[in-house]
mmCIF file of C-alpha atoms in Angstrom:
data_model
loop_
_atom_site.group_PDB
_atom_site.id
_atom_site.type_symbol
_atom_site.label_atom_id
_atom_site.label_comp_id
_atom_site.label_asym_id
_atom_site.label_seq_id
_atom_site.Cartn_x
_atom_site.Cartn_y
_atom_site.Cartn_z
ATOM 1 C CA MET A 1 -80.078 -55.846 -299.712
ATOM 2 C CA ALA A 2 -83.276 -57.248 -301.222
ATOM 3 C CA SER A 3 -81.537 -60.643 -301.592
ATOM 4 C CA TYR A 4 -81.550 -60.967 -297.807
ATOM 5 C CA LEU A 5 -85.334 -61.033 -297.527
ATOM 6 C CA ASN A 6 -86.752 -64.186 -295.952
ATOM 7 C CA ALA A 7 -89.189 -64.828 -298.805
ATOM 8 C CA ASP A 8 -90.873 -68.230 -299.107
ATOM 9 C CA LEU A 9 -92.588 -68.359 -302.479
ATOM 10 C CA HIS A 10 -93.363 -72.065 -302.865
ATOM 11 C CA CYS A 11 -95.573 -74.179 -300.595
ATOM 12 C CA HIS A 12 -98.767 -76.254 -300.688
ATOM 13 C CA SER A 13 -102.043 -76.379 -298.743
ATOM 14 C CA VAL A 14 -104.979 -78.780 -298.504
ATOM 15 C CA ALA A 15 -106.262 -77.185 -301.746
ATOM 16 C CA SER A 16 -103.711 -79.396 -303.563
ATOM 17 C CA ASP A 17 -101.429 -81.957 -301.880
ATOM 18 C CA GLY A 18 -100.398 -80.220 -298.647
ATOM 19 C CA THR A 19 -101.740 -81.198 -295.222
ATOM 20 C CA LEU A 20 -102.259 -77.722 -293.683
ATOM 21 C CA THR A 21 -104.939 -75.116 -294.386
ATOM 22 C CA PRO A 22 -103.947 -71.766 -295.932
ATOM 23 C CA GLU A 23 -104.628 -70.188 -292.507
ATOM 24 C CA ALA A 24 -102.312 -72.625 -290.672
ATOM 25 C CA LEU A 25 -99.580 -72.053 -293.288
ATOM 26 C CA ALA A 26 -99.818 -68.269 -292.932
ATOM 27 C CA GLN A 27 -99.446 -68.614 -289.165
ATOM 28 C CA ARG A 28 -96.528 -71.045 -289.518
ATOM 29 C CA ALA A 29 -94.773 -68.772 -292.040
ATOM 30 C CA LYS A 30 -95.167 -65.721 -289.802
ATOM 31 C CA SER A 31 -93.875 -67.634 -286.741
ATOM 32 C CA ALA A 32 -90.859 -68.841 -288.761
ATOM 33 C CA GLY A 33 -89.845 -65.270 -289.629
ATOM 34 C CA VAL A 34 -91.002 -65.339 -293.274
ATOM 35 C CA GLU A 35 -91.172 -61.735 -294.576
ATOM 36 C CA LEU A 36 -92.910 -62.402 -297.924
ATOM 37 C CA TRP A 37 -95.076 -65.439 -298.594
ATOM 38 C CA ALA A 38 -96.866 -67.151 -301.492
ATOM 39 C CA LEU A 39 -99.100 -70.228 -301.521
ATOM 40 C CA THR A 40 -98.493 -72.184 -304.752
ATOM 41 C CA ASP A 41 -100.936 -75.096 -304.950
ATOM 42 C CA HIS A 42 -100.721 -77.515 -307.903
ATOM 43 C CA ASP A 43 -102.896 -76.432 -310.870
ATOM 44 C CA GLU A 44 -105.310 -74.783 -308.429
ATOM 45 C CA VAL A 45 -105.985 -71.209 -307.225
ATOM 46 C CA SER A 46 -108.987 -71.950 -304.976
ATOM 47 C CA GLY A 47 -106.922 -71.321 -301.815
ATOM 48 C CA GLN A 48 -105.702 -67.854 -302.848
ATOM 49 C CA GLN A 49 -108.383 -65.683 -301.235
ATOM 50 C CA ARG A 50 -108.045 -67.545 -297.934
ATOM 51 C CA ALA A 51 -104.237 -67.342 -298.048
ATOM 52 C CA MET A 52 -104.319 -63.617 -298.784
ATOM 53 C CA ALA A 53 -106.812 -62.907 -295.982
ATOM 54 C CA ALA A 54 -104.825 -65.052 -293.532
ATOM 55 C CA ALA A 55 -101.562 -63.343 -294.482
ATOM 56 C CA ARG A 56 -103.157 -59.915 -294.003
ATOM 57 C CA ALA A 57 -104.437 -60.968 -290.566
ATOM 58 C CA GLN A 58 -100.862 -61.994 -289.642
ATOM 59 C CA GLY A 59 -99.347 -58.769 -291.049
ATOM 60 C CA LEU A 60 -97.450 -60.898 -293.573
ATOM 61 C CA PRO A 61 -96.841 -59.475 -297.101
ATOM 62 C CA TYR A 62 -98.333 -61.842 -299.709
ATOM 63 C CA LEU A 63 -97.970 -62.702 -303.422
ATOM 64 C CA THR A 64 -100.542 -64.835 -305.236
ATOM 65 C CA GLY A 65 -99.086 -68.135 -306.438
ATOM 66 C CA VAL A 66 -99.694 -71.364 -308.358
ATOM 67 C CA GLU A 67 -97.585 -74.326 -309.528
ATOM 68 C CA ILE A 68 -98.578 -75.501 -313.017
ATOM 69 C CA SER A 69 -97.785 -79.004 -314.316
ATOM 70 C CA ILE A 70 -96.513 -79.082 -317.891
ATOM 71 C CA THR A 71 -94.935 -81.674 -320.170
ATOM 72 C CA PHE A 72 -91.532 -80.819 -321.641
ATOM 73 C CA ALA A 73 -89.238 -83.263 -323.489
ATOM 74 C CA GLY A 74 -91.392 -86.132 -322.240
ATOM 75 C CA GLN A 75 -91.127 -85.171 -318.556
ATOM 76 C CA THR A 76 -93.439 -83.427 -316.134
ATOM 77 C CA VAL A 77 -92.004 -80.009 -315.240
ATOM 78 C CA HIS A 78 -93.452 -77.437 -312.825
ATOM 79 C CA ILE A 79 -93.807 -73.731 -313.574
ATOM 80 C CA VAL A 80 -94.598 -71.435 -310.648
ATOM 81 C CA GLY A 81 -96.657 -68.300 -311.272
ATOM 82 C CA LEU A 82 -96.375 -65.357 -308.871
ATOM 83 C CA GLY A 83 -98.189 -62.036 -308.496
ATOM 84 C CA PHE A 84 -101.046 -62.689 -310.948
ATOM 85 C CA ASP A 85 -104.769 -61.900 -310.710
ATOM 86 C CA ALA A 86 -106.153 -65.138 -309.216
ATOM 87 C CA SER A 87 -109.597 -64.499 -310.733
ATOM 88 C CA ASP A 88 -108.272 -64.195 -314.324
ATOM 89 C CA THR A 89 -110.659 -66.294 -316.439
ATOM 90 C CA ARG A 90 -108.094 -67.648 -318.929
ATOM 91 C CA LEU A 91 -105.816 -68.792 -316.114
ATOM 92 C CA VAL A 92 -108.660 -70.343 -314.100
ATOM 93 C CA GLU A 93 -110.047 -72.111 -317.181
ATOM 94 C CA GLY A 94 -106.580 -73.316 -318.270
ATOM 95 C CA LEU A 95 -105.974 -74.806 -314.828
ATOM 96 C CA ARG A 96 -109.412 -76.429 -314.847
ATOM 97 C CA GLN A 97 -108.608 -78.115 -318.169
ATOM 98 C CA THR A 98 -105.194 -79.233 -316.898
ATOM 99 C CA ARG A 99 -106.854 -80.835 -313.863
ATOM 100 C CA GLY A 100 -109.929 -81.947 -315.754
ATOM 101 C CA GLY A 101 -108.255 -83.176 -318.933
ATOM 102 C CA ARG A 102 -109.454 -86.427 -317.381
ATOM 103 C CA GLY A 103 -113.035 -85.941 -318.592
ATOM 104 C CA GLU A 104 -111.988 -85.504 -322.208
ATOM 105 C CA ARG A 105 -109.480 -88.340 -321.870
ATOM 106 C CA ALA A 106 -112.214 -90.615 -320.455
ATOM 107 C CA ARG A 107 -114.412 -90.018 -323.501
ATOM 108 C CA GLU A 108 -111.498 -90.883 -325.805
ATOM 109 C CA MET A 109 -110.861 -94.066 -323.787
ATOM 110 C CA SER A 110 -114.527 -94.969 -324.136
ATOM 111 C CA ALA A 111 -114.451 -94.407 -327.913
ATOM 112 C CA GLN A 112 -111.458 -96.752 -328.244
ATOM 113 C CA LEU A 113 -113.144 -99.423 -326.131
ATOM 114 C CA ALA A 114 -116.286 -99.115 -328.281
ATOM 115 C CA GLN A 115 -114.144 -99.829 -331.360
ATOM 116 C CA ALA A 116 -112.846 -102.910 -329.533
ATOM 117 C CA GLY A 117 -116.460 -104.092 -329.150
ATOM 118 C CA ILE A 118 -117.202 -102.701 -325.637
ATOM 119 C CA PRO A 119 -119.860 -99.963 -325.929
ATOM 120 C CA GLY A 120 -121.031 -97.613 -323.162
ATOM 121 C CA ALA A 121 -117.868 -97.745 -321.055
ATOM 122 C CA TYR A 122 -117.897 -94.003 -320.230
ATOM 123 C CA GLU A 123 -121.444 -94.127 -318.839
ATOM 124 C CA GLY A 124 -120.583 -97.369 -317.046
ATOM 125 C CA ALA A 125 -117.454 -95.910 -315.464
ATOM 126 C CA LEU A 126 -119.359 -92.797 -314.343
ATOM 127 C CA LYS A 127 -121.395 -94.912 -311.929
ATOM 128 C CA TYR A 128 -118.207 -95.403 -309.901
ATOM 129 C CA VAL A 129 -117.142 -91.735 -309.822
ATOM 130 C CA GLY A 130 -118.109 -89.016 -307.344
ATOM 131 C CA ASN A 131 -116.716 -86.135 -309.443
ATOM 132 C CA PRO A 132 -116.641 -86.620 -313.262
ATOM 133 C CA GLU A 133 -113.594 -84.288 -313.442
ATOM 134 C CA LEU A 134 -111.626 -86.934 -311.544
ATOM 135 C CA ILE A 135 -112.651 -89.969 -313.624
ATOM 136 C CA SER A 136 -109.726 -92.397 -314.043
ATOM 137 C CA ARG A 137 -108.748 -95.770 -315.494
ATOM 138 C CA THR A 138 -109.675 -97.460 -312.217
ATOM 139 C CA HIS A 139 -113.316 -96.479 -312.704
ATOM 140 C CA PHE A 140 -113.282 -97.982 -316.212
ATOM 141 C CA ALA A 141 -111.666 -101.149 -314.847
ATOM 142 C CA ARG A 142 -114.429 -101.570 -312.266
ATOM 143 C CA TYR A 143 -117.056 -101.207 -314.968
ATOM 144 C CA LEU A 144 -115.375 -103.771 -317.285
ATOM 145 C CA VAL A 145 -115.408 -106.281 -314.424
ATOM 146 C CA GLU A 146 -119.070 -105.510 -313.656
ATOM 147 C CA ALA A 147 -119.942 -105.871 -317.365
ATOM 148 C CA GLY A 148 -118.336 -109.328 -317.415
ATOM 149 C CA VAL A 149 -115.680 -108.337 -319.969
ATOM 150 C CA CYS A 150 -112.916 -109.290 -317.505
ATOM 151 C CA SER A 151 -112.923 -111.377 -314.350
ATOM 152 C CA ASP A 152 -110.970 -108.833 -312.227
ATOM 153 C CA THR A 153 -109.230 -105.464 -312.516
ATOM 154 C CA ASN A 154 -105.819 -107.125 -313.023
ATOM 155 C CA GLU A 155 -107.142 -108.742 -316.176
ATOM 156 C CA VAL A 156 -108.517 -105.382 -317.313
ATOM 157 C CA PHE A 157 -105.082 -103.792 -317.104
ATOM 158 C CA ARG A 158 -103.476 -106.782 -318.849
ATOM 159 C CA ARG A 159 -105.864 -106.526 -321.807
ATOM 160 C CA PHE A 160 -106.940 -102.863 -321.865
ATOM 161 C CA LEU A 161 -106.173 -99.307 -320.692
ATOM 162 C CA THR A 162 -102.371 -99.706 -320.651
ATOM 163 C CA GLU A 163 -99.882 -98.518 -323.249
ATOM 164 C CA GLY A 164 -100.317 -100.315 -326.575
ATOM 165 C CA LYS A 165 -103.750 -101.741 -325.607
ATOM 166 C CA PRO A 166 -107.280 -100.508 -326.464
ATOM 167 C CA GLY A 167 -108.484 -97.677 -324.243
ATOM 168 C CA TYR A 168 -105.042 -96.252 -323.362
ATOM 169 C CA ILE A 169 -104.903 -92.441 -323.624
ATOM 170 C CA PRO A 170 -102.016 -90.675 -321.786
ATOM 171 C CA HIS A 171 -102.809 -87.712 -319.524
ATOM 172 C CA ARG A 172 -101.775 -84.498 -321.272
ATOM 173 C CA TRP A 173 -100.593 -81.612 -319.153
ATOM 174 C CA ALA A 174 -100.390 -78.032 -320.427
ATOM 175 C CA THR A 175 -97.462 -76.969 -322.618
ATOM 176 C CA LEU A 176 -94.663 -74.653 -321.483
ATOM 177 C CA GLY A 177 -96.074 -71.903 -323.716
ATOM 178 C CA ASP A 178 -99.587 -72.298 -322.248
ATOM 179 C CA ALA A 179 -98.402 -72.064 -318.649
ATOM 180 C CA VAL A 180 -96.185 -69.007 -319.178
ATOM 181 C CA ASP A 181 -98.910 -67.325 -321.235
ATOM 182 C CA TRP A 182 -101.669 -67.865 -318.628
ATOM 183 C CA ILE A 183 -99.474 -66.463 -315.851
ATOM 184 C CA THR A 184 -98.190 -63.499 -317.862
ATOM 185 C CA ARG A 185 -101.583 -62.458 -319.235
ATOM 186 C CA ALA A 186 -102.977 -62.579 -315.696
ATOM 187 C CA GLY A 187 -100.367 -59.957 -314.723
ATOM 188 C CA GLY A 188 -97.894 -62.309 -313.034
ATOM 189 C CA LEU A 189 -94.391 -63.650 -313.648
ATOM 190 C CA ALA A 190 -93.489 -67.257 -314.524
ATOM 191 C CA VAL A 191 -90.678 -69.086 -312.709
ATOM 192 C CA ILE A 192 -89.106 -72.514 -313.397
ATOM 193 C CA ALA A 193 -89.646 -74.534 -310.197
ATOM 194 C CA HIS A 194 -86.769 -76.580 -308.642
ATOM 195 C CA PRO A 195 -84.821 -77.206 -311.907
ATOM 196 C CA GLY A 196 -82.395 -79.514 -310.099
ATOM 197 C CA ARG A 197 -85.138 -82.122 -309.712
ATOM 198 C CA TYR A 198 -85.627 -82.896 -313.404
ATOM 199 C CA LYS A 199 -83.685 -85.719 -315.049
ATOM 200 C CA PHE A 200 -82.740 -83.756 -318.158
ATOM 201 C CA THR A 201 -79.565 -84.055 -320.184
ATOM 202 C CA PRO A 202 -77.564 -80.789 -320.335
ATOM 203 C CA ASN A 203 -78.991 -80.177 -323.831
ATOM 204 C CA GLU A 204 -82.598 -80.717 -322.716
ATOM 205 C CA GLU A 205 -82.090 -78.448 -319.715
ATOM 206 C CA TYR A 206 -80.616 -75.745 -321.947
ATOM 207 C CA ALA A 207 -83.643 -76.123 -324.263
ATOM 208 C CA LEU A 208 -86.038 -75.759 -321.297
ATOM 209 C CA PHE A 209 -84.386 -72.507 -320.179
ATOM 210 C CA SER A 210 -84.166 -71.159 -323.755
ATOM 211 C CA GLU A 211 -87.800 -71.902 -324.632
ATOM 212 C CA PHE A 212 -89.015 -70.659 -321.241
ATOM 213 C CA LYS A 213 -87.229 -67.365 -321.890
ATOM 214 C CA GLN A 214 -88.623 -67.133 -325.467
ATOM 215 C CA HIS A 215 -92.173 -67.586 -324.148
ATOM 216 C CA GLY A 216 -91.674 -64.688 -321.711
ATOM 217 C CA GLY A 217 -90.652 -66.590 -318.567
ATOM 218 C CA ARG A 218 -88.889 -64.333 -316.056
ATOM 219 C CA GLY A 219 -87.461 -66.327 -313.153
ATOM 220 C CA VAL A 220 -85.977 -69.549 -311.788
ATOM 221 C CA GLU A 221 -85.984 -71.067 -308.303
ATOM 222 C CA VAL A 222 -82.355 -71.006 -307.213
ATOM 223 C CA VAL A 223 -82.726 -71.725 -303.499
ATOM 224 C CA THR A 224 -85.389 -74.367 -302.865
ATOM 225 C CA GLY A 225 -86.016 -77.279 -300.502
ATOM 226 C CA SER A 226 -84.884 -79.981 -302.954
ATOM 227 C CA HIS A 227 -81.667 -78.265 -304.156
ATOM 228 C CA LEU A 228 -78.219 -79.116 -302.851
ATOM 229 C CA PRO A 229 -75.812 -76.231 -302.066
ATOM 230 C CA SER A 230 -73.937 -77.069 -305.299
ATOM 231 C CA GLU A 231 -77.234 -76.576 -307.181
ATOM 232 C CA TYR A 232 -77.721 -73.114 -305.628
ATOM 233 C CA VAL A 233 -74.447 -72.200 -307.343
ATOM 234 C CA LYS A 234 -75.299 -73.921 -310.637
ATOM 235 C CA TYR A 235 -78.728 -72.285 -310.972
ATOM 236 C CA ALA A 236 -77.457 -68.896 -309.800
ATOM 237 C CA ASP A 237 -75.071 -69.106 -312.789
ATOM 238 C CA MET A 238 -77.905 -70.155 -315.112
ATOM 239 C CA ALA A 239 -80.104 -67.316 -313.854
ATOM 240 C CA MET A 240 -77.347 -64.880 -314.838
ATOM 241 C CA GLU A 241 -76.651 -66.601 -318.162
ATOM 242 C CA PHE A 242 -80.342 -66.423 -319.180
ATOM 243 C CA ASP A 243 -80.985 -63.038 -317.529
ATOM 244 C CA LEU A 244 -83.627 -64.508 -315.197
ATOM 245 C CA ALA A 245 -84.589 -63.238 -311.761
ATOM 246 C CA ALA A 246 -84.101 -65.632 -308.843
ATOM 247 C CA SER A 247 -86.772 -67.086 -306.579
ATOM 248 C CA ARG A 248 -86.639 -68.875 -303.247
ATOM 249 C CA GLY A 249 -89.135 -71.300 -301.701
ATOM 250 C CA SER A 250 -89.205 -74.278 -299.356
ATOM 251 C CA ASP A 251 -91.761 -76.362 -301.342
ATOM 252 C CA PHE A 252 -93.259 -77.114 -297.918
ATOM 253 C CA HIS A 253 -96.119 -79.690 -297.968
ATOM 254 C CA SER A 254 -96.438 -80.971 -294.416
ATOM 255 C CA PRO A 255 -94.770 -80.779 -290.991
ATOM 256 C CA ASP A 256 -94.228 -84.565 -291.187
ATOM 257 C CA GLU A 257 -92.988 -84.932 -294.762
ATOM 258 C CA SER A 258 -91.048 -81.852 -295.793
ATOM 259 C CA ARG A 259 -87.258 -81.717 -295.671
ATOM 260 C CA ILE A 260 -87.208 -77.981 -295.023
ATOM 261 C CA ASP A 261 -89.691 -75.917 -293.035
ATOM 262 C CA LEU A 262 -91.160 -72.608 -294.153
ATOM 263 C CA GLY A 263 -88.622 -69.793 -293.899
ATOM 264 C CA ALA A 264 -85.651 -72.071 -293.140
ATOM 265 C CA LEU A 265 -83.722 -71.763 -296.423
ATOM 266 C CA PRO A 266 -80.435 -69.899 -296.907
ATOM 267 C CA TYR A 267 -80.680 -66.461 -298.541
ATOM 268 C CA LEU A 268 -80.370 -65.922 -302.268
ATOM 269 C CA PRO A 269 -76.851 -65.277 -303.561
ATOM 270 C CA GLY A 270 -76.341 -61.491 -303.491
ATOM 271 C CA GLN A 271 -75.476 -60.969 -307.157
ATOM 272 C CA LEU A 272 -78.929 -62.098 -308.368
ATOM 273 C CA ILE A 273 -82.046 -60.014 -308.969
ATOM 274 C CA PRO A 274 -84.765 -61.346 -306.633
ATOM 275 C CA ILE A 275 -88.070 -62.044 -308.411
ATOM 276 C CA TRP A 276 -89.908 -60.005 -305.744
ATOM 277 C CA GLU A 277 -88.120 -56.841 -306.867
ATOM 278 C CA LEU A 278 -89.940 -57.198 -310.208
ATOM 279 C CA LEU A 279 -93.243 -57.825 -308.391
ATOM 280 C CA SER A 280 -93.163 -55.031 -305.805
ATOM 281 C CA GLU A 281 -96.403 -53.534 -307.207
ATOM 282 C CA ARG A 282 -98.176 -56.901 -306.856
ATOM 283 C CA ILE A 283 -97.422 -57.549 -303.180
ATOM 284 C CA HIS A 284 -100.494 -57.501 -300.904
ATOM 285 C CA HIS A 285 -99.818 -55.861 -297.546
#
């Protein structure tokens, strides 16, 4: 039965917020008896070539992966993409904007501060930043102190850059439609990551699954590191109700932090269609 494959299709490397390299993860997955593996870094596909090469060297079948941050009903939700072309330009550019929405946001913050009588804040903040894509409120705060507008960064955040004050612009993630579209057009399948972790009402959760399905989403993580056994049952039922394939992944980040190691999850419930059955053509051997 395909359900009884030890697939681990959710984990993170140093390319996002994990502590191991793609090569070390491939080795760890192989040693743990994983039979199909995917690296799914947050909003980032820069580790994919290394992961694929490392998996091939270990004789470990591999699917490309990513975990995209979106905003839905006011919460951050994660959508995993599997089996896509990691060099697809629309996907790569969409992820870059999701990560680098900070640059655009910084210019909007600067424009608001200028209206409040503080010109040149963007250029000022840039002096404190190594990578302009990662510019943040902290860099603006340091500049406002240097410029003598405030005596310290605490005062900056009391008077500026926080909700309701000049210079506050929230970070905007991608939308559900964007994320599913990028993955699908790049030849992959979109999966709702660890649905049990979100604090949705039953109605909001139903809306997430319905809209995901309307946008062309194809799967849901049923067995994952953060789910309780009761949630395996709940999301197995939801997978069947919404005609979604089931995925399985540890969400492993680090040997020291993660609750469940690579390859250590229970198998998928047998009545579900495993997502990898729909991706058999996309598996790298």
